[in-house]
PDB file of C-alpha atoms in Angstrom:
ATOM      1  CA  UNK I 191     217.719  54.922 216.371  1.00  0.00           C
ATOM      2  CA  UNK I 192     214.713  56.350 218.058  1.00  0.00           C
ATOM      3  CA  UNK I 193     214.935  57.597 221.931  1.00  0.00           C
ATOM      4  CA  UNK I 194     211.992  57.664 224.108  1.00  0.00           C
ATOM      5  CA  UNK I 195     213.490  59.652 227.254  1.00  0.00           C
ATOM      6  CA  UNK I 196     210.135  60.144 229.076  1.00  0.00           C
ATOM      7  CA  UNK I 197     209.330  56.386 228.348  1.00  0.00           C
ATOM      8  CA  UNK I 198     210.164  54.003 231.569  1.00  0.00           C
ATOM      9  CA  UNK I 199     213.167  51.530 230.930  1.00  0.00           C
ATOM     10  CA  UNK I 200     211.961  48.320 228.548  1.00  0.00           C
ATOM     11  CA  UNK I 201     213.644  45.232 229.589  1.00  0.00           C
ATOM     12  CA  UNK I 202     215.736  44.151 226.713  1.00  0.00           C
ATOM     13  CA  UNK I 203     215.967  40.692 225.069  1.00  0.00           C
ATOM     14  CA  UNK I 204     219.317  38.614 225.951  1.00  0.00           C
ATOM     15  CA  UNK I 205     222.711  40.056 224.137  1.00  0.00           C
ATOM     16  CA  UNK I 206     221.210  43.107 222.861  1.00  0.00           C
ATOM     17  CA  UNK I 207     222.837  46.571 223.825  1.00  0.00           C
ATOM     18  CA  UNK I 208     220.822  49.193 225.264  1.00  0.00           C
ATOM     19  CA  UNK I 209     219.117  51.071 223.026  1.00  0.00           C
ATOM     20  CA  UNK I 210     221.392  54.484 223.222  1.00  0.00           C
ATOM     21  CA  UNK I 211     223.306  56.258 220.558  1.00  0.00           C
ATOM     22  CA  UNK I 212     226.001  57.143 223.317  1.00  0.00           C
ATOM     23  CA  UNK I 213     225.952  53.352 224.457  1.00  0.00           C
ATOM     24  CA  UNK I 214     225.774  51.630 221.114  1.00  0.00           C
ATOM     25  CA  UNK I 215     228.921  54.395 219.610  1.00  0.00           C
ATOM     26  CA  UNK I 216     231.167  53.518 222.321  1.00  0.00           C
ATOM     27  CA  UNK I 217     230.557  49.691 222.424  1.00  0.00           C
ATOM     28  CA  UNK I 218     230.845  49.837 218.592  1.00  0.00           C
ATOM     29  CA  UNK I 219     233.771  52.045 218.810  1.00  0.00           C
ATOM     30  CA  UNK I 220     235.567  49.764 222.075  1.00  0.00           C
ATOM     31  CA  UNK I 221     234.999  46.869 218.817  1.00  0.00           C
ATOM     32  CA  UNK I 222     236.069  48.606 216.259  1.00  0.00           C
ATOM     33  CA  UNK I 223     239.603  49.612 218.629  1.00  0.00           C
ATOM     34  CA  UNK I 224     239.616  45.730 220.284  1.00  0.00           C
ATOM     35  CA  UNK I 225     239.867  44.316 216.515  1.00  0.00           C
ATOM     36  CA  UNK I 226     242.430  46.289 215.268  1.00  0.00           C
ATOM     37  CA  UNK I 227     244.732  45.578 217.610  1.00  0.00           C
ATOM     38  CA  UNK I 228     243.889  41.779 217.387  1.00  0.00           C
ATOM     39  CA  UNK I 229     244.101  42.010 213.356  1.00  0.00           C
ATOM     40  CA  UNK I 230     247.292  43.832 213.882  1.00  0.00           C
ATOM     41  CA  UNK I 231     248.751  41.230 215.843  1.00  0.00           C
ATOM     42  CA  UNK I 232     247.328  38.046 214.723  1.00  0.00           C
ATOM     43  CA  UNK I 233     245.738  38.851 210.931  1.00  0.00           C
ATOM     44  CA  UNK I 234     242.425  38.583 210.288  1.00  0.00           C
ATOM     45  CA  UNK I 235     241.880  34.319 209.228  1.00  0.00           C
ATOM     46  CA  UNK I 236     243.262  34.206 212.718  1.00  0.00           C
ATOM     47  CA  UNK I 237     241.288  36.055 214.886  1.00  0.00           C
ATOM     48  CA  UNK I 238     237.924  34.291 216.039  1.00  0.00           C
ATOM     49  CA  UNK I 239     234.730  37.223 217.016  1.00  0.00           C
ATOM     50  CA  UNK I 240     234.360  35.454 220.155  1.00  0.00           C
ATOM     51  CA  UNK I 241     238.419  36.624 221.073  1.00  0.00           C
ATOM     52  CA  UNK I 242     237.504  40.211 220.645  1.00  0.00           C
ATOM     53  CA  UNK I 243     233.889  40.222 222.076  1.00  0.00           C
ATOM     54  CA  UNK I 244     235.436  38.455 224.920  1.00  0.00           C
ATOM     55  CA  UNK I 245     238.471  41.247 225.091  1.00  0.00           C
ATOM     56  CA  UNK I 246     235.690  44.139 225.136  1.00  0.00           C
ATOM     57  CA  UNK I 247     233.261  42.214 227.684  1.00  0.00           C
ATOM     58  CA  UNK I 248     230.332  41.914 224.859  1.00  0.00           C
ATOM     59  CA  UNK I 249     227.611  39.121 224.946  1.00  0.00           C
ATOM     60  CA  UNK I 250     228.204  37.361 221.308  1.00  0.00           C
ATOM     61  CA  UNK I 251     224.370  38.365 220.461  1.00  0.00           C
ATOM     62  CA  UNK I 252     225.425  42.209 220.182  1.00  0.00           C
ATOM     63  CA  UNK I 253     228.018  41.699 217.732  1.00  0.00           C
ATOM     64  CA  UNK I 254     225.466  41.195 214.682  1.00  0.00           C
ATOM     65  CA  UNK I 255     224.039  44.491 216.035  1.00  0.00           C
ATOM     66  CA  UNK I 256     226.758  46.695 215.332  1.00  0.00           C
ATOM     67  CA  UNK I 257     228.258  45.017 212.188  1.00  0.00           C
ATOM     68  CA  UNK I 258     225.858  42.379 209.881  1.00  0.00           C
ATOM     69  CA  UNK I 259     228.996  40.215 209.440  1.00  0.00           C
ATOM     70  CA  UNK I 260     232.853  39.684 209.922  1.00  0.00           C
ATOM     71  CA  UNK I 261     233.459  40.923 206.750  1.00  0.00           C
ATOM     72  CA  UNK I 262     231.622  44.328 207.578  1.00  0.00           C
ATOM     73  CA  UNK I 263     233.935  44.356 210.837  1.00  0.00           C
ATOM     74  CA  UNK I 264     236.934  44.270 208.759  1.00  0.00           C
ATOM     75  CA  UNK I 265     235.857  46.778 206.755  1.00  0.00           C
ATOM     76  CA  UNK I 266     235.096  49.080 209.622  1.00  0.00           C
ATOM     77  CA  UNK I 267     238.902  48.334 210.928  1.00  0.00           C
ATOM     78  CA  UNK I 268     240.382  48.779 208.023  1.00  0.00           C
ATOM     79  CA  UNK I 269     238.271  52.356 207.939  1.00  0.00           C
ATOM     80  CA  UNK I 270     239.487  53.308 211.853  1.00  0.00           C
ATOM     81  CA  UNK I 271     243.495  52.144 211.652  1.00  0.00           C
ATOM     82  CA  UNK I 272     243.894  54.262 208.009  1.00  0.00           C
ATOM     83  CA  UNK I 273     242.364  56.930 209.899  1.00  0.00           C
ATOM     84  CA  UNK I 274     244.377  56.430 212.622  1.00  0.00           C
ATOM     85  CA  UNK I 275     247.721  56.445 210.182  1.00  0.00           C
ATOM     86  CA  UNK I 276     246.821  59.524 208.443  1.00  0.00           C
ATOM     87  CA  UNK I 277     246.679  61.059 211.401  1.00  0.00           C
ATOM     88  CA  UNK I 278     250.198  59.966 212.181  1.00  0.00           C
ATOM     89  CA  UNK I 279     251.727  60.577 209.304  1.00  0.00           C
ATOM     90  CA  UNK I 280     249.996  64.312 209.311  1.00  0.00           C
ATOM     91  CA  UNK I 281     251.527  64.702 212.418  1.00  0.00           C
ATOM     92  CA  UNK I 282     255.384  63.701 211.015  1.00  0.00           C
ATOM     93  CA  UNK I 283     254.888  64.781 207.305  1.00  0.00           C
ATOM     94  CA  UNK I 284     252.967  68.383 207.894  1.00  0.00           C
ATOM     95  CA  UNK I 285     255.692  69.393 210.974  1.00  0.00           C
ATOM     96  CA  UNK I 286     257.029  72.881 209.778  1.00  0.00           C
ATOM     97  CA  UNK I 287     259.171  72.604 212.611  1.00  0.00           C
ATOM     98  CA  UNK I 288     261.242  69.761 210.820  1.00  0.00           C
ATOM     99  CA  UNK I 289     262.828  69.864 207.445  1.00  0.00           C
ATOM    100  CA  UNK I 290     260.765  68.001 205.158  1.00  0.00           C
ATOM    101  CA  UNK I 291     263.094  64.983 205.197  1.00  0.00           C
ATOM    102  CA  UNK I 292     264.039  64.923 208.832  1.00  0.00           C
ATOM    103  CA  UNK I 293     259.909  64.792 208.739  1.00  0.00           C
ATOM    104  CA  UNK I 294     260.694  61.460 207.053  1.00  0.00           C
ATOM    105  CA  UNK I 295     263.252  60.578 208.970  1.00  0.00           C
ATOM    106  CA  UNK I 296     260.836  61.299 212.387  1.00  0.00           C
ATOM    107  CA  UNK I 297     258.176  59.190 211.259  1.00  0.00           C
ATOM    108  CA  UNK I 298     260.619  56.016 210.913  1.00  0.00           C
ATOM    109  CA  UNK I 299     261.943  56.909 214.724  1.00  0.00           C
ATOM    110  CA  UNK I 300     257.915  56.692 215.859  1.00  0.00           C
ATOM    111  CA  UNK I 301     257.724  53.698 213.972  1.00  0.00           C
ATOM    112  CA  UNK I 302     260.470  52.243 215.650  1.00  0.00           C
ATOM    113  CA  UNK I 303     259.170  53.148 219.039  1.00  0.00           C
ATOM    114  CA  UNK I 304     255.918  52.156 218.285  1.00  0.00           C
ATOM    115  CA  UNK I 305     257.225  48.713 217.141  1.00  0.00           C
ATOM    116  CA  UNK I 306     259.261  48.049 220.111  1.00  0.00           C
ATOM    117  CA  UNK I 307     256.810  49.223 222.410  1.00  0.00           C
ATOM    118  CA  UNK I 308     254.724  46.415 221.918  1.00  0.00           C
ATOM    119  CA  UNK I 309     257.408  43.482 221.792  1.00  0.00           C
ATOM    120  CA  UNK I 310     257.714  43.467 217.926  1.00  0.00           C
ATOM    121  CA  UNK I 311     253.868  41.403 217.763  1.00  0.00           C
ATOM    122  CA  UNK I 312     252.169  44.264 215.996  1.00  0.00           C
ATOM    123  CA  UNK I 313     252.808  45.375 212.496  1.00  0.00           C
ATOM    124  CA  UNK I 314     250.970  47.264 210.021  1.00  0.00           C
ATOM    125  CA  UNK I 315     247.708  46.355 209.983  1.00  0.00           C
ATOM    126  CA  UNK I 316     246.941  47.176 206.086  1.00  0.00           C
ATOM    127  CA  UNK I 317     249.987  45.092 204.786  1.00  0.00           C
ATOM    128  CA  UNK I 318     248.899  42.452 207.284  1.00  0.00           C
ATOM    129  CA  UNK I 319     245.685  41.950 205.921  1.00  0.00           C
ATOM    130  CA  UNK I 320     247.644  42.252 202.154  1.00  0.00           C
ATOM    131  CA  UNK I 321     249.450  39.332 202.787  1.00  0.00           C
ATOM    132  CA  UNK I 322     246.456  37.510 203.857  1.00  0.00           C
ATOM    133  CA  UNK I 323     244.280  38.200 200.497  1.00  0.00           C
ATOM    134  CA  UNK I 324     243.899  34.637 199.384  1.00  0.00           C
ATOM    135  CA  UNK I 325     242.026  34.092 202.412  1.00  0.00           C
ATOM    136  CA  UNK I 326     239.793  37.390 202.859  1.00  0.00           C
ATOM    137  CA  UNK I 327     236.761  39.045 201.391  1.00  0.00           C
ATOM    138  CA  UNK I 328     237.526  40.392 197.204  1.00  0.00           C
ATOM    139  CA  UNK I 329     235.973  43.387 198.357  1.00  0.00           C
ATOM    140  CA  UNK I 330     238.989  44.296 200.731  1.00  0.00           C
ATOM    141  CA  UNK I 331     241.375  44.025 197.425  1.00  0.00           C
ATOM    142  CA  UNK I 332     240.471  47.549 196.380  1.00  0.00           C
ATOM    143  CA  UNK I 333     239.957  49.135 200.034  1.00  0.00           C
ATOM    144  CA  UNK I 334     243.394  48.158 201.109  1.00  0.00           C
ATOM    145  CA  UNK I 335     245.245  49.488 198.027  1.00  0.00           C
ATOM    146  CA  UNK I 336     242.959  53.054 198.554  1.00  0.00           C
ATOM    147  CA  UNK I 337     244.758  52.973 201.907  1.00  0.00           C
ATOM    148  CA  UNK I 338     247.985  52.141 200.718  1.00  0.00           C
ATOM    149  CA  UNK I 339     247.573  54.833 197.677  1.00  0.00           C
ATOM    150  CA  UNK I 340     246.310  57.775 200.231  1.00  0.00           C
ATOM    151  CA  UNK I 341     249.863  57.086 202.584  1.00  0.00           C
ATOM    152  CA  UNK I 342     251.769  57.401 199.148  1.00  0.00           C
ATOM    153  CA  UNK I 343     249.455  60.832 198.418  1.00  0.00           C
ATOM    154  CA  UNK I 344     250.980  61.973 201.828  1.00  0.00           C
ATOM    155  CA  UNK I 345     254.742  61.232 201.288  1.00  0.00           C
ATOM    156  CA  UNK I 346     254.433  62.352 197.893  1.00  0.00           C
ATOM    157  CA  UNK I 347     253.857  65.609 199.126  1.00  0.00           C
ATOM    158  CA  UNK I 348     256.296  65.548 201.870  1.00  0.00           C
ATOM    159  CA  UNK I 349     259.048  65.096 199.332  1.00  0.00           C
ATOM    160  CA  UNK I 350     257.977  67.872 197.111  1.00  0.00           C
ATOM    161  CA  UNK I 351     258.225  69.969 200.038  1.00  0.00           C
ATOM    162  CA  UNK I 352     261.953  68.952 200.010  1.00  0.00           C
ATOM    163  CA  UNK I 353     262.235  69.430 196.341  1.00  0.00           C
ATOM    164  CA  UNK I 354     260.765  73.003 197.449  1.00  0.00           C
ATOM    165  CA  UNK I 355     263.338  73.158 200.385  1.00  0.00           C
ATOM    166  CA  UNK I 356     266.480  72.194 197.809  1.00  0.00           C
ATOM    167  CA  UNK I 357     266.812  68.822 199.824  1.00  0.00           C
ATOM    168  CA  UNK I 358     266.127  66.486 196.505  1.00  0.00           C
ATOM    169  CA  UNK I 359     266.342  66.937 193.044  1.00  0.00           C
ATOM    170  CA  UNK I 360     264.083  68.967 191.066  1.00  0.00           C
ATOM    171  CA  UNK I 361     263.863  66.141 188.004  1.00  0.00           C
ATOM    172  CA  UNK I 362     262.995  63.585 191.013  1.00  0.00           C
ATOM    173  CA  UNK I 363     259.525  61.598 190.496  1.00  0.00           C
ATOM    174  CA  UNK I 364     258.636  62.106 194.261  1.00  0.00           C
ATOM    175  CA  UNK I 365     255.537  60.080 193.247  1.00  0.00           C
ATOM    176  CA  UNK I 366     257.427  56.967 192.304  1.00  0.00           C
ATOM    177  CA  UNK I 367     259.500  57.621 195.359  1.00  0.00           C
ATOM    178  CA  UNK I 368     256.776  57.612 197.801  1.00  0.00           C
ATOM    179  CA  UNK I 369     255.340  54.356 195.690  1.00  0.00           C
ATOM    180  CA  UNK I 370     258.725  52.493 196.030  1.00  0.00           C
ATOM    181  CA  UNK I 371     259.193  53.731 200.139  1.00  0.00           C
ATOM    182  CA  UNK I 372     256.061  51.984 201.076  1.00  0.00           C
ATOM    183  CA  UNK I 373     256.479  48.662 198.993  1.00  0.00           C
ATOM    184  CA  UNK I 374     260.179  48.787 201.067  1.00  0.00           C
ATOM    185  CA  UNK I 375     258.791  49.806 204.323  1.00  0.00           C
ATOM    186  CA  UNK I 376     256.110  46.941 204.391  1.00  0.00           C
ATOM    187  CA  UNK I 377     258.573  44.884 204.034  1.00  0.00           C
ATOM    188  CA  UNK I 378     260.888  45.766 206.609  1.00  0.00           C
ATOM    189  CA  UNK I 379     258.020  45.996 209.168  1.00  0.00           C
ATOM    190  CA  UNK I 380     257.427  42.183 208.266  1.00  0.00           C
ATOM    191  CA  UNK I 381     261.103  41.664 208.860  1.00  0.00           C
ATOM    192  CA  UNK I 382     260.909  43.411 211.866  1.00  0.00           C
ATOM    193  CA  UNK I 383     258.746  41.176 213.129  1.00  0.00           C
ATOM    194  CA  UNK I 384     260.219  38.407 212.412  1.00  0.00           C
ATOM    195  CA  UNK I 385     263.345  39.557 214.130  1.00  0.00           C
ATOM    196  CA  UNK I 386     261.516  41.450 216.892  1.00  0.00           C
ATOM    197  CA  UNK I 387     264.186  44.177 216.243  1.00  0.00           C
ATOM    198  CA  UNK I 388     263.932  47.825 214.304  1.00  0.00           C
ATOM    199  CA  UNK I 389     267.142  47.211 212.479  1.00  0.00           C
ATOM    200  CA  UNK I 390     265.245  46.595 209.267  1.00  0.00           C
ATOM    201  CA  UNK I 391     263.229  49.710 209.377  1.00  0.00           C
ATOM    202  CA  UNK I 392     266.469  51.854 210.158  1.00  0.00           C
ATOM    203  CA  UNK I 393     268.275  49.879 207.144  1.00  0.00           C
ATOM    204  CA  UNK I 394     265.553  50.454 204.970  1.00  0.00           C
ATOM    205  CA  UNK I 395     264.652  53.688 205.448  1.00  0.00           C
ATOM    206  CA  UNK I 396     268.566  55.128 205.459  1.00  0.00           C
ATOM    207  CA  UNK I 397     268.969  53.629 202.052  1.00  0.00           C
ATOM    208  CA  UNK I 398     266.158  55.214 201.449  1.00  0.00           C
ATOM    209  CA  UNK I 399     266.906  58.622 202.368  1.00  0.00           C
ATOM    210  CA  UNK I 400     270.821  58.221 200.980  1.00  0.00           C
ATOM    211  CA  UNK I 401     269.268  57.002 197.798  1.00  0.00           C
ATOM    212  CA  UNK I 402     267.156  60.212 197.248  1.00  0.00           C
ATOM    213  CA  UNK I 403     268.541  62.244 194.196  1.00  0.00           C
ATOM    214  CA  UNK I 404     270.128  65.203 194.947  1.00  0.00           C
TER     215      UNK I 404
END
């Protein structure tokens, strides 16, 4: 987007943005934040544009600037909140301060707090929008598993650093591991939910860790 500094102010048309980079990245980005945590609460069928442009203060006009449809928004949230989760899961799984399965065992106590922080009405945004395939875009089919196959990337590695450390078996498959915790975990996080309560994370992810070969 061009920038004429020296040039005087030109009135803009109704519901368009200023024409800034600064100014159109952080309304994009205040979007981009607003609709994940409306998607992670309330799915994506569910959540009307007008909610989140309403949330973030937006005229409706400036929404088809930043993204050319709904669909492109939920791609672009999808994009932020697995960027968001690497990031946490870097934080738990890469902690040489922790053994590599109290690294595990770390992430599920965030999760927990995370969870209870905000009543129970927020899940995981990627197996939200899993559930909710029938109903969404194709296109999201193969974005949402490339999310779900980078998180099992991450705790793959994580438990061959405790087949390193002598925690697990040598012989284990920590790829078919890390595949089998996150079809589990989703589902406790739905139960969770449901309950508004972490005891289905904690008794998922202790049979997990007891059920690790050793």
């Amino acid at each position: 987007m061009d920038i004429d500094t020296a040039a005087p102010a030109a009135r803009r048309r109704p519901g368009r943005p200023p024409k800034r980079i600064d100014a159109h990245l952080d309304t994009r980005g205040a979007l981009i934040r607003c609709g994940t945590e409306v998607l992670t609460e309330k799915g994506f069928a569910a959540t009307g544009i007008d909610e989140v442009l309403r949330r973030v203060g937006v005229p409706k006009g400036s929404f088809y600037h930043y993204f050319d449809s709904k669909e492109a928004f939920g791609r672009a949230v999808i994009e932020h909140y697995a960027a968001y989760f690497a990031r946490k899961l870097d934080r738990c799984f890469l902690d040489t301060q922790r053994s590599p399965l109290a690294r595990v065992a770390a992430f599920v106590e965030e999760a927990c707090a995370g969870m209870a922080r905000f009543g129970f009405r927020r899940g995981c945004l990627i197996g939200n929008l899993g559930q909710e395939m029938a109903v969404l875009p194709e296109a999201y089919r193969a974005q949402l598993e490339a999310v779900f196959e980078d998180w099992q990337a991450r705790l793959a590695r994580c438990l061959q650093a405790a087949q390193a450390a002598g925690e697990i078996a040598p012989e284990a498959d920590c790829a078919a591991l890390a595949a089998f915790f996150w079809i589990g975990w989703e589902g406790a996080v739905l139960r969770a939910k449901l309950v508004r309560d972490d005891a289905p994370l904690r008794h998922f992810a202790q049979h997990f860790l007891n059920g690790l070969p050793r």
